[in-house]
Amino acid sequence: MIVSVGSILCSIKDAASSLGVGRTLTYDLIKKGRLDTVKIGSRTLVKVDSIKALIDGATGGAV
């Protein structure tokens, strides 16, 4: 699933899909603080705003 415009949170799988990267790189971006997450119960969800900020901050180089 691609993250919709009105979404606030998405799964790690959906975040990876939206960025066009794998789950391993997505977890690495979380670990490095490039993606913000929240924990709800046992689920870890990515803040869509942090995905947008990562994309907006990209300058064509490596993430």
JSON list of N, CA, C and O in Angstrom, two decimals:
[
{"chain": "A", "resi": 1, "resn": "MET", "atom": "N", "xyz": [0.84, -1.18, 0.00]},
{"chain": "A", "resi": 1, "resn": "MET", "atom": "CA", "xyz": [0.00, 0.00, 0.00]},
{"chain": "A", "resi": 1, "resn": "MET", "atom": "C", "xyz": [0.88, 1.24, 0.00]},
{"chain": "A", "resi": 1, "resn": "MET", "atom": "O", "xyz": [1.82, 1.34, 0.75]},
{"chain": "A", "resi": 2, "resn": "ILE", "atom": "N", "xyz": [0.56, 2.19, -0.83]},
{"chain": "A", "resi": 2, "resn": "ILE", "atom": "CA", "xyz": [1.23, 3.48, -0.82]},
{"chain": "A", "resi": 2, "resn": "ILE", "atom": "C", "xyz": [0.51, 4.36, 0.18]},
{"chain": "A", "resi": 2, "resn": "ILE", "atom": "O", "xyz": [-0.72, 4.35, 0.27]},
{"chain": "A", "resi": 3, "resn": "VAL", "atom": "N", "xyz": [1.25, 5.12, 0.95]},
{"chain": "A", "resi": 3, "resn": "VAL", "atom": "CA", "xyz": [0.67, 5.95, 2.00]},
{"chain": "A", "resi": 3, "resn": "VAL", "atom": "C", "xyz": [-0.20, 7.03, 1.37]},
{"chain": "A", "resi": 3, "resn": "VAL", "atom": "O", "xyz": [0.21, 7.74, 0.47]},
{"chain": "A", "resi": 4, "resn": "SER", "atom": "N", "xyz": [-1.44, 7.15, 1.86]},
{"chain": "A", "resi": 4, "resn": "SER", "atom": "CA", "xyz": [-2.36, 8.15, 1.31]},
{"chain": "A", "resi": 4, "resn": "SER", "atom": "C", "xyz": [-2.09, 9.52, 1.94]},
{"chain": "A", "resi": 4, "resn": "SER", "atom": "O", "xyz": [-1.47, 9.64, 2.99]},
{"chain": "A", "resi": 5, "resn": "VAL", "atom": "N", "xyz": [-2.59, 10.54, 1.29]},
{"chain": "A", "resi": 5, "resn": "VAL", "atom": "CA", "xyz": [-2.34, 11.92, 1.71]},
{"chain": "A", "resi": 5, "resn": "VAL", "atom": "C", "xyz": [-2.82, 12.18, 3.13]},
{"chain": "A", "resi": 5, "resn": "VAL", "atom": "O", "xyz": [-2.18, 12.89, 3.89]},
{"chain": "A", "resi": 6, "resn": "GLY", "atom": "N", "xyz": [-3.95, 11.62, 3.53]},
{"chain": "A", "resi": 6, "resn": "GLY", "atom": "CA", "xyz": [-4.52, 11.90, 4.84]},
{"chain": "A", "resi": 6, "resn": "GLY", "atom": "C", "xyz": [-3.95, 11.07, 5.97]},
{"chain": "A", "resi": 6, "resn": "GLY", "atom": "O", "xyz": [-4.32, 11.27, 7.12]},
{"chain": "A", "resi": 7, "resn": "SER", "atom": "N", "xyz": [-3.05, 10.16, 5.69]},
{"chain": "A", "resi": 7, "resn": "SER", "atom": "CA", "xyz": [-2.51, 9.29, 6.72]},
{"chain": "A", "resi": 7, "resn": "SER", "atom": "C", "xyz": [-1.60, 10.04, 7.68]},
{"chain": "A", "resi": 7, "resn": "SER", "atom": "O", "xyz": [-0.87, 10.94, 7.27]},
{"chain": "A", "resi": 8, "resn": "ILE", "atom": "N", "xyz": [-1.62, 9.65, 8.94]},
{"chain": "A", "resi": 8, "resn": "ILE", "atom": "CA", "xyz": [-0.74, 10.22, 9.95]},
{"chain": "A", "resi": 8, "resn": "ILE", "atom": "C", "xyz": [0.37, 9.22, 10.26]},
{"chain": "A", "resi": 8, "resn": "ILE", "atom": "O", "xyz": [1.52, 9.59, 10.44]},
{"chain": "A", "resi": 9, "resn": "LEU", "atom": "N", "xyz": [0.00, 7.94, 10.31]},
{"chain": "A", "resi": 9, "resn": "LEU", "atom": "CA", "xyz": [0.94, 6.86, 10.62]},
{"chain": "A", "resi": 9, "resn": "LEU", "atom": "C", "xyz": [0.81, 5.77, 9.58]},
{"chain": "A", "resi": 9, "resn": "LEU", "atom": "O", "xyz": [-0.25, 5.59, 8.97]},
{"chain": "A", "resi": 10, "resn": "CYS", "atom": "N", "xyz": [1.89, 5.02, 9.39]},
{"chain": "A", "resi": 10, "resn": "CYS", "atom": "CA", "xyz": [1.82, 3.85, 8.50]},
{"chain": "A", "resi": 10, "resn": "CYS", "atom": "C", "xyz": [2.75, 2.77, 9.05]},
{"chain": "A", "resi": 10, "resn": "CYS", "atom": "O", "xyz": [3.61, 3.04, 9.88]},
{"chain": "A", "resi": 11, "resn": "SER", "atom": "N", "xyz": [2.56, 1.56, 8.58]},
{"chain": "A", "resi": 11, "resn": "SER", "atom": "CA", "xyz": [3.40, 0.46, 9.00]},
{"chain": "A", "resi": 11, "resn": "SER", "atom": "C", "xyz": [4.80, 0.61, 8.41]},
{"chain": "A", "resi": 11, "resn": "SER", "atom": "O", "xyz": [5.03, 1.38, 7.46]},
{"chain": "A", "resi": 12, "resn": "ILE", "atom": "N", "xyz": [5.74, -0.10, 8.97]},
{"chain": "A", "resi": 12, "resn": "ILE", "atom": "CA", "xyz": [7.11, -0.08, 8.46]},
{"chain": "A", "resi": 12, "resn": "ILE", "atom": "C", "xyz": [7.13, -0.62, 7.03]},
{"chain": "A", "resi": 12, "resn": "ILE", "atom": "O", "xyz": [7.81, -0.07, 6.16]},
{"chain": "A", "resi": 13, "resn": "LYS", "atom": "N", "xyz": [6.34, -1.63, 6.77]},
{"chain": "A", "resi": 13, "resn": "LYS", "atom": "CA", "xyz": [6.25, -2.19, 5.42]},
{"chain": "A", "resi": 13, "resn": "LYS", "atom": "C", "xyz": [5.75, -1.14, 4.43]},
{"chain": "A", "resi": 13, "resn": "LYS", "atom": "O", "xyz": [6.30, -0.99, 3.33]},
{"chain": "A", "resi": 14, "resn": "ASP", "atom": "N", "xyz": [4.72, -0.40, 4.82]},
{"chain": "A", "resi": 14, "resn": "ASP", "atom": "CA", "xyz": [4.17, 0.64, 3.94]},
{"chain": "A", "resi": 14, "resn": "ASP", "atom": "C", "xyz": [5.15, 1.80, 3.76]},
{"chain": "A", "resi": 14, "resn": "ASP", "atom": "O", "xyz": [5.24, 2.39, 2.69]},
{"chain": "A", "resi": 15, "resn": "ALA", "atom": "N", "xyz": [5.87, 2.13, 4.83]},
{"chain": "A", "resi": 15, "resn": "ALA", "atom": "CA", "xyz": [6.88, 3.20, 4.73]},
{"chain": "A", "resi": 15, "resn": "ALA", "atom": "C", "xyz": [7.96, 2.79, 3.74]},
{"chain": "A", "resi": 15, "resn": "ALA", "atom": "O", "xyz": [8.37, 3.59, 2.89]},
{"chain": "A", "resi": 16, "resn": "ALA", "atom": "N", "xyz": [8.41, 1.55, 3.84]},
{"chain": "A", "resi": 16, "resn": "ALA", "atom": "CA", "xyz": [9.44, 1.05, 2.92]},
{"chain": "A", "resi": 16, "resn": "ALA", "atom": "C", "xyz": [8.93, 1.10, 1.48]},
{"chain": "A", "resi": 16, "resn": "ALA", "atom": "O", "xyz": [9.63, 1.54, 0.57]},
{"chain": "A", "resi": 17, "resn": "SER", "atom": "N", "xyz": [7.71, 0.66, 1.28]},
{"chain": "A", "resi": 17, "resn": "SER", "atom": "CA", "xyz": [7.11, 0.67, -0.05]},
{"chain": "A", "resi": 17, "resn": "SER", "atom": "C", "xyz": [6.99, 2.08, -0.61]},
{"chain": "A", "resi": 17, "resn": "SER", "atom": "O", "xyz": [7.29, 2.34, -1.77]},
{"chain": "A", "resi": 18, "resn": "SER", "atom": "N", "xyz": [6.58, 3.02, 0.23]},
{"chain": "A", "resi": 18, "resn": "SER", "atom": "CA", "xyz": [6.43, 4.40, -0.19]},
{"chain": "A", "resi": 18, "resn": "SER", "atom": "C", "xyz": [7.77, 5.02, -0.59]},
{"chain": "A", "resi": 18, "resn": "SER", "atom": "O", "xyz": [7.83, 5.85, -1.49]},
{"chain": "A", "resi": 19, "resn": "LEU", "atom": "N", "xyz": [8.83, 4.62, 0.11]},
{"chain": "A", "resi": 19, "resn": "LEU", "atom": "CA", "xyz": [10.16, 5.15, -0.18]},
{"chain": "A", "resi": 19, "resn": "LEU", "atom": "C", "xyz": [10.86, 4.39, -1.30]},
{"chain": "A", "resi": 19, "resn": "LEU", "atom": "O", "xyz": [11.88, 4.83, -1.81]},
{"chain": "A", "resi": 20, "resn": "GLY", "atom": "N", "xyz": [10.33, 3.23, -1.65]},
{"chain": "A", "resi": 20, "resn": "GLY", "atom": "CA", "xyz": [10.96, 2.42, -2.69]},
{"chain": "A", "resi": 20, "resn": "GLY", "atom": "C", "xyz": [12.21, 1.73, -2.21]},
{"chain": "A", "resi": 20, "resn": "GLY", "atom": "O", "xyz": [13.15, 1.48, -2.98]},
{"chain": "A", "resi": 21, "resn": "VAL", "atom": "N", "xyz": [12.26, 1.42, -0.91]},
{"chain": "A", "resi": 21, "resn": "VAL", "atom": "CA", "xyz": [13.41, 0.73, -0.32]},
{"chain": "A", "resi": 21, "resn": "VAL", "atom": "C", "xyz": [12.91, -0.51, 0.43]},
{"chain": "A", "resi": 21, "resn": "VAL", "atom": "O", "xyz": [11.71, -0.70, 0.60]},
{"chain": "A", "resi": 22, "resn": "GLY", "atom": "N", "xyz": [13.83, -1.30, 0.91]},
{"chain": "A", "resi": 22, "resn": "GLY", "atom": "CA", "xyz": [13.47, -2.50, 1.66]},
{"chain": "A", "resi": 22, "resn": "GLY", "atom": "C", "xyz": [13.26, -2.21, 3.14]},
{"chain": "A", "resi": 22, "resn": "GLY", "atom": "O", "xyz": [13.56, -1.12, 3.63]},
{"chain": "A", "resi": 23, "resn": "ARG", "atom": "N", "xyz": [12.76, -3.21, 3.83]},
{"chain": "A", "resi": 23, "resn": "ARG", "atom": "CA", "xyz": [12.52, -3.06, 5.26]},
{"chain": "A", "resi": 23, "resn": "ARG", "atom": "C", "xyz": [13.80, -2.85, 6.05]},
{"chain": "A", "resi": 23, "resn": "ARG", "atom": "O", "xyz": [13.83, -2.10, 7.02]},
{"chain": "A", "resi": 24, "resn": "THR", "atom": "N", "xyz": [14.88, -3.51, 5.61]},
{"chain": "A", "resi": 24, "resn": "THR", "atom": "CA", "xyz": [16.15, -3.38, 6.33]},
{"chain": "A", "resi": 24, "resn": "THR", "atom": "C", "xyz": [16.63, -1.93, 6.32]},
{"chain": "A", "resi": 24, "resn": "THR", "atom": "O", "xyz": [17.03, -1.39, 7.36]},
{"chain": "A", "resi": 25, "resn": "LEU", "atom": "N", "xyz": [16.59, -1.27, 5.16]},
{"chain": "A", "resi": 25, "resn": "LEU", "atom": "CA", "xyz": [16.99, 0.13, 5.08]},
{"chain": "A", "resi": 25, "resn": "LEU", "atom": "C", "xyz": [16.02, 1.01, 5.87]},
{"chain": "A", "resi": 25, "resn": "LEU", "atom": "O", "xyz": [16.44, 1.98, 6.52]},
{"chain": "A", "resi": 26, "resn": "THR", "atom": "N", "xyz": [14.75, 0.67, 5.86]},
{"chain": "A", "resi": 26, "resn": "THR", "atom": "CA", "xyz": [13.77, 1.43, 6.63]},
{"chain": "A", "resi": 26, "resn": "THR", "atom": "C", "xyz": [14.10, 1.36, 8.12]},
{"chain": "A", "resi": 26, "resn": "THR", "atom": "O", "xyz": [14.10, 2.38, 8.81]},
{"chain": "A", "resi": 27, "resn": "TYR", "atom": "N", "xyz": [14.40, 0.18, 8.62]},
{"chain": "A", "resi": 27, "resn": "TYR", "atom": "CA", "xyz": [14.80, 0.04, 10.03]},
{"chain": "A", "resi": 27, "resn": "TYR", "atom": "C", "xyz": [16.08, 0.81, 10.31]},
{"chain": "A", "resi": 27, "resn": "TYR", "atom": "O", "xyz": [16.24, 1.41, 11.38]},
{"chain": "A", "resi": 28, "resn": "ASP", "atom": "N", "xyz": [17.00, 0.85, 9.36]},
{"chain": "A", "resi": 28, "resn": "ASP", "atom": "CA", "xyz": [18.24, 1.60, 9.52]},
{"chain": "A", "resi": 28, "resn": "ASP", "atom": "C", "xyz": [17.95, 3.09, 9.60]},
{"chain": "A", "resi": 28, "resn": "ASP", "atom": "O", "xyz": [18.53, 3.80, 10.43]},
{"chain": "A", "resi": 29, "resn": "LEU", "atom": "N", "xyz": [17.03, 3.59, 8.78]},
{"chain": "A", "resi": 29, "resn": "LEU", "atom": "CA", "xyz": [16.65, 5.00, 8.82]},
{"chain": "A", "resi": 29, "resn": "LEU", "atom": "C", "xyz": [16.00, 5.35, 10.16]},
{"chain": "A", "resi": 29, "resn": "LEU", "atom": "O", "xyz": [16.21, 6.44, 10.70]},
{"chain": "A", "resi": 30, "resn": "ILE", "atom": "N", "xyz": [15.23, 4.42, 10.71]},
{"chain": "A", "resi": 30, "resn": "ILE", "atom": "CA", "xyz": [14.62, 4.61, 12.03]},
{"chain": "A", "resi": 30, "resn": "ILE", "atom": "C", "xyz": [15.71, 4.67, 13.09]},
{"chain": "A", "resi": 30, "resn": "ILE", "atom": "O", "xyz": [15.72, 5.58, 13.94]},
{"chain": "A", "resi": 31, "resn": "LYS", "atom": "N", "xyz": [16.64, 3.73, 13.03]},
{"chain": "A", "resi": 31, "resn": "LYS", "atom": "CA", "xyz": [17.73, 3.67, 14.01]},
{"chain": "A", "resi": 31, "resn": "LYS", "atom": "C", "xyz": [18.57, 4.94, 13.98]},
{"chain": "A", "resi": 31, "resn": "LYS", "atom": "O", "xyz": [19.01, 5.44, 15.02]},
{"chain": "A", "resi": 32, "resn": "LYS", "atom": "N", "xyz": [18.78, 5.51, 12.78]},
{"chain": "A", "resi": 32, "resn": "LYS", "atom": "CA", "xyz": [19.58, 6.73, 12.63]},
{"chain": "A", "resi": 32, "resn": "LYS", "atom": "C", "xyz": [18.80, 7.99, 12.95]},
{"chain": "A", "resi": 32, "resn": "LYS", "atom": "O", "xyz": [19.34, 9.09, 12.91]},
{"chain": "A", "resi": 33, "resn": "GLY", "atom": "N", "xyz": [17.50, 7.85, 13.24]},
{"chain": "A", "resi": 33, "resn": "GLY", "atom": "CA", "xyz": [16.68, 9.00, 13.59]},
{"chain": "A", "resi": 33, "resn": "GLY", "atom": "C", "xyz": [16.15, 9.77, 12.39]},
{"chain": "A", "resi": 33, "resn": "GLY", "atom": "O", "xyz": [15.63, 10.87, 12.53]},
{"chain": "A", "resi": 34, "resn": "ARG", "atom": "N", "xyz": [16.27, 9.19, 11.20]},
{"chain": "A", "resi": 34, "resn": "ARG", "atom": "CA", "xyz": [15.79, 9.86, 9.97]},
{"chain": "A", "resi": 34, "resn": "ARG", "atom": "C", "xyz": [14.28, 9.68, 9.79]},
{"chain": "A", "resi": 34, "resn": "ARG", "atom": "O", "xyz": [13.65, 10.45, 9.10]},
{"chain": "A", "resi": 35, "resn": "LEU", "atom": "N", "xyz": [13.71, 8.64, 10.41]},
{"chain": "A", "resi": 35, "resn": "LEU", "atom": "CA", "xyz": [12.27, 8.40, 10.39]},
{"chain": "A", "resi": 35, "resn": "LEU", "atom": "C", "xyz": [11.79, 8.32, 11.84]},
{"chain": "A", "resi": 35, "resn": "LEU", "atom": "O", "xyz": [12.42, 7.65, 12.66]},
{"chain": "A", "resi": 36, "resn": "ASP", "atom": "N", "xyz": [10.69, 9.00, 12.13]},
{"chain": "A", "resi": 36, "resn": "ASP", "atom": "CA", "xyz": [10.11, 8.99, 13.48]},
{"chain": "A", "resi": 36, "resn": "ASP", "atom": "C", "xyz": [9.06, 7.90, 13.58]},
{"chain": "A", "resi": 36, "resn": "ASP", "atom": "O", "xyz": [8.30, 7.67, 12.64]},
{"chain": "A", "resi": 37, "resn": "THR", "atom": "N", "xyz": [9.03, 7.25, 14.73]},
{"chain": "A", "resi": 37, "resn": "THR", "atom": "CA", "xyz": [8.06, 6.18, 14.95]},
{"chain": "A", "resi": 37, "resn": "THR", "atom": "C", "xyz": [7.31, 6.40, 16.26]},
{"chain": "A", "resi": 37, "resn": "THR", "atom": "O", "xyz": [7.75, 7.16, 17.12]},
{"chain": "A", "resi": 38, "resn": "VAL", "atom": "N", "xyz": [6.18, 5.74, 16.36]},
{"chain": "A", "resi": 38, "resn": "VAL", "atom": "CA", "xyz": [5.43, 5.65, 17.61]},
{"chain": "A", "resi": 38, "resn": "VAL", "atom": "C", "xyz": [5.08, 4.19, 17.83]},
{"chain": "A", "resi": 38, "resn": "VAL", "atom": "O", "xyz": [4.94, 3.43, 16.88]},
{"chain": "A", "resi": 39, "resn": "LYS", "atom": "N", "xyz": [4.97, 3.83, 19.08]},
{"chain": "A", "resi": 39, "resn": "LYS", "atom": "CA", "xyz": [4.62, 2.46, 19.44]},
{"chain": "A", "resi": 39, "resn": "LYS", "atom": "C", "xyz": [3.18, 2.46, 19.93]},
{"chain": "A", "resi": 39, "resn": "LYS", "atom": "O", "xyz": [2.83, 3.21, 20.85]},
{"chain": "A", "resi": 40, "resn": "ILE", "atom": "N", "xyz": [2.34, 1.66, 19.31]},
{"chain": "A", "resi": 40, "resn": "ILE", "atom": "CA", "xyz": [0.95, 1.51, 19.74]},
{"chain": "A", "resi": 40, "resn": "ILE", "atom": "C", "xyz": [0.74, 0.02, 19.98]},
{"chain": "A", "resi": 40, "resn": "ILE", "atom": "O", "xyz": [0.74, -0.76, 19.03]},
{"chain": "A", "resi": 41, "resn": "GLY", "atom": "N", "xyz": [0.61, -0.33, 21.24]},
{"chain": "A", "resi": 41, "resn": "GLY", "atom": "CA", "xyz": [0.56, -1.75, 21.58]},
{"chain": "A", "resi": 41, "resn": "GLY", "atom": "C", "xyz": [1.89, -2.39, 21.19]},
{"chain": "A", "resi": 41, "resn": "GLY", "atom": "O", "xyz": [2.95, -1.90, 21.55]},
{"chain": "A", "resi": 42, "resn": "SER", "atom": "N", "xyz": [1.81, -3.45, 20.42]},
{"chain": "A", "resi": 42, "resn": "SER", "atom": "CA", "xyz": [3.03, -4.13, 19.98]},
{"chain": "A", "resi": 42, "resn": "SER", "atom": "C", "xyz": [3.50, -3.65, 18.61]},
{"chain": "A", "resi": 42, "resn": "SER", "atom": "O", "xyz": [4.55, -4.04, 18.13]},
{"chain": "A", "resi": 43, "resn": "ARG", "atom": "N", "xyz": [2.72, -2.75, 17.98]},
{"chain": "A", "resi": 43, "resn": "ARG", "atom": "CA", "xyz": [3.05, -2.27, 16.64]},
{"chain": "A", "resi": 43, "resn": "ARG", "atom": "C", "xyz": [3.93, -1.03, 16.68]},
{"chain": "A", "resi": 43, "resn": "ARG", "atom": "O", "xyz": [3.73, -0.14, 17.50]},
{"chain": "A", "resi": 44, "resn": "THR", "atom": "N", "xyz": [4.90, -0.99, 15.81]},
{"chain": "A", "resi": 44, "resn": "THR", "atom": "CA", "xyz": [5.71, 0.20, 15.59]},
{"chain": "A", "resi": 44, "resn": "THR", "atom": "C", "xyz": [5.24, 0.82, 14.29]},
{"chain": "A", "resi": 44, "resn": "THR", "atom": "O", "xyz": [5.23, 0.16, 13.25]},
{"chain": "A", "resi": 45, "resn": "LEU", "atom": "N", "xyz": [4.83, 2.08, 14.35]},
{"chain": "A", "resi": 45, "resn": "LEU", "atom": "CA", "xyz": [4.30, 2.78, 13.19]},
{"chain": "A", "resi": 45, "resn": "LEU", "atom": "C", "xyz": [5.17, 3.99, 12.88]},
{"chain": "A", "resi": 45, "resn": "LEU", "atom": "O", "xyz": [5.71, 4.63, 13.79]},
{"chain": "A", "resi": 46, "resn": "VAL", "atom": "N", "xyz": [5.30, 4.30, 11.61]},
{"chain": "A", "resi": 46, "resn": "VAL", "atom": "CA", "xyz": [6.13, 5.41, 11.15]},
{"chain": "A", "resi": 46, "resn": "VAL", "atom": "C", "xyz": [5.25, 6.64, 10.95]},
{"chain": "A", "resi": 46, "resn": "VAL", "atom": "O", "xyz": [4.16, 6.54, 10.38]},
{"chain": "A", "resi": 47, "resn": "LYS", "atom": "N", "xyz": [5.73, 7.80, 11.39]},
{"chain": "A", "resi": 47, "resn": "LYS", "atom": "CA", "xyz": [5.01, 9.05, 11.18]},
{"chain": "A", "resi": 47, "resn": "LYS", "atom": "C", "xyz": [5.19, 9.46, 9.71]},
{"chain": "A", "resi": 47, "resn": "LYS", "atom": "O", "xyz": [6.31, 9.58, 9.22]},
{"chain": "A", "resi": 48, "resn": "VAL", "atom": "N", "xyz": [4.07, 9.64, 9.03]},
{"chain": "A", "resi": 48, "resn": "VAL", "atom": "CA", "xyz": [4.10, 10.00, 7.60]},
{"chain": "A", "resi": 48, "resn": "VAL", "atom": "C", "xyz": [4.84, 11.31, 7.39]},
{"chain": "A", "resi": 48, "resn": "VAL", "atom": "O", "xyz": [5.57, 11.47, 6.40]},
{"chain": "A", "resi": 49, "resn": "ASP", "atom": "N", "xyz": [4.71, 12.26, 8.32]},
{"chain": "A", "resi": 49, "resn": "ASP", "atom": "CA", "xyz": [5.42, 13.53, 8.18]},
{"chain": "A", "resi": 49, "resn": "ASP", "atom": "C", "xyz": [6.93, 13.33, 8.11]},
{"chain": "A", "resi": 49, "resn": "ASP", "atom": "O", "xyz": [7.62, 14.07, 7.41]},
{"chain": "A", "resi": 50, "resn": "SER", "atom": "N", "xyz": [7.44, 12.32, 8.82]},
{"chain": "A", "resi": 50, "resn": "SER", "atom": "CA", "xyz": [8.89, 12.09, 8.78]},
{"chain": "A", "resi": 50, "resn": "SER", "atom": "C", "xyz": [9.30, 11.48, 7.43]},
{"chain": "A", "resi": 50, "resn": "SER", "atom": "O", "xyz": [10.43, 11.71, 6.98]},
{"chain": "A", "resi": 51, "resn": "ILE", "atom": "N", "xyz": [8.40, 10.73, 6.79]},
{"chain": "A", "resi": 51, "resn": "ILE", "atom": "CA", "xyz": [8.69, 10.21, 5.44]},
{"chain": "A", "resi": 51, "resn": "ILE", "atom": "C", "xyz": [8.76, 11.39, 4.47]},
{"chain": "A", "resi": 51, "resn": "ILE", "atom": "O", "xyz": [9.69, 11.49, 3.67]},
{"chain": "A", "resi": 52, "resn": "LYS", "atom": "N", "xyz": [7.78, 12.30, 4.58]},
{"chain": "A", "resi": 52, "resn": "LYS", "atom": "CA", "xyz": [7.77, 13.48, 3.71]},
{"chain": "A", "resi": 52, "resn": "LYS", "atom": "C", "xyz": [9.01, 14.34, 3.93]},
{"chain": "A", "resi": 52, "resn": "LYS", "atom": "O", "xyz": [9.60, 14.84, 2.98]},
{"chain": "A", "resi": 53, "resn": "ALA", "atom": "N", "xyz": [9.41, 14.51, 5.20]},
{"chain": "A", "resi": 53, "resn": "ALA", "atom": "CA", "xyz": [10.59, 15.31, 5.52]},
{"chain": "A", "resi": 53, "resn": "ALA", "atom": "C", "xyz": [11.86, 14.68, 4.94]},
{"chain": "A", "resi": 53, "resn": "ALA", "atom": "O", "xyz": [12.75, 15.38, 4.45]},
{"chain": "A", "resi": 54, "resn": "LEU", "atom": "N", "xyz": [11.94, 13.36, 5.00]},
{"chain": "A", "resi": 54, "resn": "LEU", "atom": "CA", "xyz": [13.09, 12.66, 4.45]},
{"chain": "A", "resi": 54, "resn": "LEU", "atom": "C", "xyz": [13.16, 12.89, 2.95]},
{"chain": "A", "resi": 54, "resn": "LEU", "atom": "O", "xyz": [14.23, 13.17, 2.42]},
{"chain": "A", "resi": 55, "resn": "ILE", "atom": "N", "xyz": [12.04, 12.79, 2.29]},
{"chain": "A", "resi": 55, "resn": "ILE", "atom": "CA", "xyz": [12.00, 13.00, 0.83]},
{"chain": "A", "resi": 55, "resn": "ILE", "atom": "C", "xyz": [12.33, 14.46, 0.50]},
{"chain": "A", "resi": 55, "resn": "ILE", "atom": "O", "xyz": [13.13, 14.73, -0.40]},
{"chain": "A", "resi": 56, "resn": "ASP", "atom": "N", "xyz": [11.74, 15.39, 1.24]},
{"chain": "A", "resi": 56, "resn": "ASP", "atom": "CA", "xyz": [11.98, 16.82, 0.99]},
{"chain": "A", "resi": 56, "resn": "ASP", "atom": "C", "xyz": [13.45, 17.19, 1.23]},
{"chain": "A", "resi": 56, "resn": "ASP", "atom": "O", "xyz": [13.98, 18.06, 0.56]},
{"chain": "A", "resi": 57, "resn": "GLY", "atom": "N", "xyz": [14.09, 16.50, 2.17]},
{"chain": "A", "resi": 57, "resn": "GLY", "atom": "CA", "xyz": [15.48, 16.80, 2.49]},
{"chain": "A", "resi": 57, "resn": "GLY", "atom": "C", "xyz": [16.48, 16.10, 1.61]},
{"chain": "A", "resi": 57, "resn": "GLY", "atom": "O", "xyz": [17.68, 16.39, 1.67]},
{"chain": "A", "resi": 58, "resn": "ALA", "atom": "N", "xyz": [16.01, 15.17, 0.78]},
{"chain": "A", "resi": 58, "resn": "ALA", "atom": "CA", "xyz": [16.92, 14.43, -0.10]},
{"chain": "A", "resi": 58, "resn": "ALA", "atom": "C", "xyz": [17.46, 15.36, -1.18]},
{"chain": "A", "resi": 58, "resn": "ALA", "atom": "O", "xyz": [16.72, 16.14, -1.78]},
{"chain": "A", "resi": 59, "resn": "THR", "atom": "N", "xyz": [18.75, 15.25, -1.42]},
{"chain": "A", "resi": 59, "resn": "THR", "atom": "CA", "xyz": [19.38, 16.11, -2.43]},
{"chain": "A", "resi": 59, "resn": "THR", "atom": "C", "xyz": [19.92, 15.30, -3.60]},
{"chain": "A", "resi": 59, "resn": "THR", "atom": "O", "xyz": [20.78, 15.77, -4.33]},
{"chain": "A", "resi": 60, "resn": "GLY", "atom": "N", "xyz": [19.44, 14.10, -3.75]},
{"chain": "A", "resi": 60, "resn": "GLY", "atom": "CA", "xyz": [19.91, 13.26, -4.85]},
{"chain": "A", "resi": 60, "resn": "GLY", "atom": "C", "xyz": [21.05, 12.34, -4.44]},
{"chain": "A", "resi": 60, "resn": "GLY", "atom": "O", "xyz": [21.46, 11.49, -5.20]},
{"chain": "A", "resi": 61, "resn": "GLY", "atom": "N", "xyz": [21.56, 12.52, -3.25]},
{"chain": "A", "resi": 61, "resn": "GLY", "atom": "CA", "xyz": [22.65, 11.68, -2.76]},
{"chain": "A", "resi": 61, "resn": "GLY", "atom": "C", "xyz": [22.11, 10.47, -2.02]},
{"chain": "A", "resi": 61, "resn": "GLY", "atom": "O", "xyz": [20.92, 10.19, -2.05]},
{"chain": "A", "resi": 62, "resn": "ALA", "atom": "N", "xyz": [22.99, 9.77, -1.37]},
{"chain": "A", "resi": 62, "resn": "ALA", "atom": "CA", "xyz": [22.60, 8.58, -0.61]},
{"chain": "A", "resi": 62, "resn": "ALA", "atom": "C", "xyz": [21.79, 8.97, 0.60]},
{"chain": "A", "resi": 62, "resn": "ALA", "atom": "O", "xyz": [22.03, 10.02, 1.22]},
{"chain": "A", "resi": 63, "resn": "VAL", "atom": "N", "xyz": [20.82, 8.14, 0.96]},
{"chain": "A", "resi": 63, "resn": "VAL", "atom": "CA", "xyz": [19.99, 8.39, 2.14]},
{"chain": "A", "resi": 63, "resn": "VAL", "atom": "C", "xyz": [20.76, 7.93, 3.29]},
{"chain": "A", "resi": 63, "resn": "VAL", "atom": "O", "xyz": [21.13, 8.01, 4.20]}
]
